[in-house]
């Protein structure tokens, strides 16, 4: 049974001018347990909208999301979310931010301490436990946000462009760390990004959404081990194919099109 099943999802909303806009059209996707799936697509195609529906933060117009075969209604502790902004409480230290969900869930103190130690170490924040968000770099704040999500031990982690606000070198480091975390925790991950190279470097599959109203335009298998080289010829080839397909908007492009540019 897939960890996450997205079935016939449609989303329509009314824009500021009173016009009906269809953001998502008949989205169907199964994400297997332990699988890492990236969603890419042109700007404004509804990637984040789809993720919010899966998270239970936004209602679909029609269709349903299943977690382990059960319908998702509202938010769930089994689905963790990491956003672009780590959204840490500025008045709480790293340790207390990571502990926040555990406190709300009334996790026993001994178990809470074990989880804090494990996940703060896993995201390389040892020595920064008592720092406040204002004392941290952007990458460190995002690490703390990831640790906070991991500490709740969700079955599925949803990530919405979590590394887009940091510099390139920090992004590369965070990507490597995420691969290590994924291997250690064997979590199911659904990851939204506008960065094609990031998608092919991280994912088992990359899902391309078409321009609005978004459908699944194409799915790309990444037949490589999780530990990858960024310059692997196959990754570069798949990334180039995705870029070509995004630019085509789902339309066929002549074979000699790119050579004539």
Short mmCIF file of C-alpha atoms in Angstrom, two decimals, residues 208 210-211 217-218 220 241 243-258:
data_model
loop_
_atom_site.label_atom_id
_atom_site.label_comp_id
_atom_site.label_asym_id
_atom_site.label_seq_id
_atom_site.Cartn_x
_atom_site.Cartn_y
_atom_site.Cartn_z
CA UNK A 208 6.47 17.51 -13.64
CA UNK A 210 1.94 21.26 -16.49
CA UNK A 211 1.00 24.95 -16.65
CA UNK A 217 2.64 16.20 -17.47
CA UNK A 218 5.35 13.57 -17.00
CA UNK A 220 10.85 10.77 -14.53
CA UNK A 241 14.96 16.65 -20.48
CA UNK A 243 13.93 21.68 -18.63
CA UNK A 244 12.95 21.00 -22.24
CA UNK A 245 9.58 19.59 -21.19
CA UNK A 246 8.87 22.56 -18.89
CA UNK A 247 9.58 24.96 -21.74
CA UNK A 248 7.35 22.98 -24.08
CA UNK A 249 4.42 23.27 -21.66
CA UNK A 250 3.35 19.77 -22.63
CA UNK A 251 3.52 20.50 -26.35
CA UNK A 252 5.68 18.47 -28.72
CA UNK A 253 8.92 20.21 -29.75
CA UNK A 254 10.73 19.33 -33.00
CA UNK A 255 13.92 17.38 -32.46
CA UNK A 256 16.04 20.16 -33.96
CA UNK A 257 14.37 22.96 -31.98
CA UNK A 258 17.14 23.49 -29.40
#
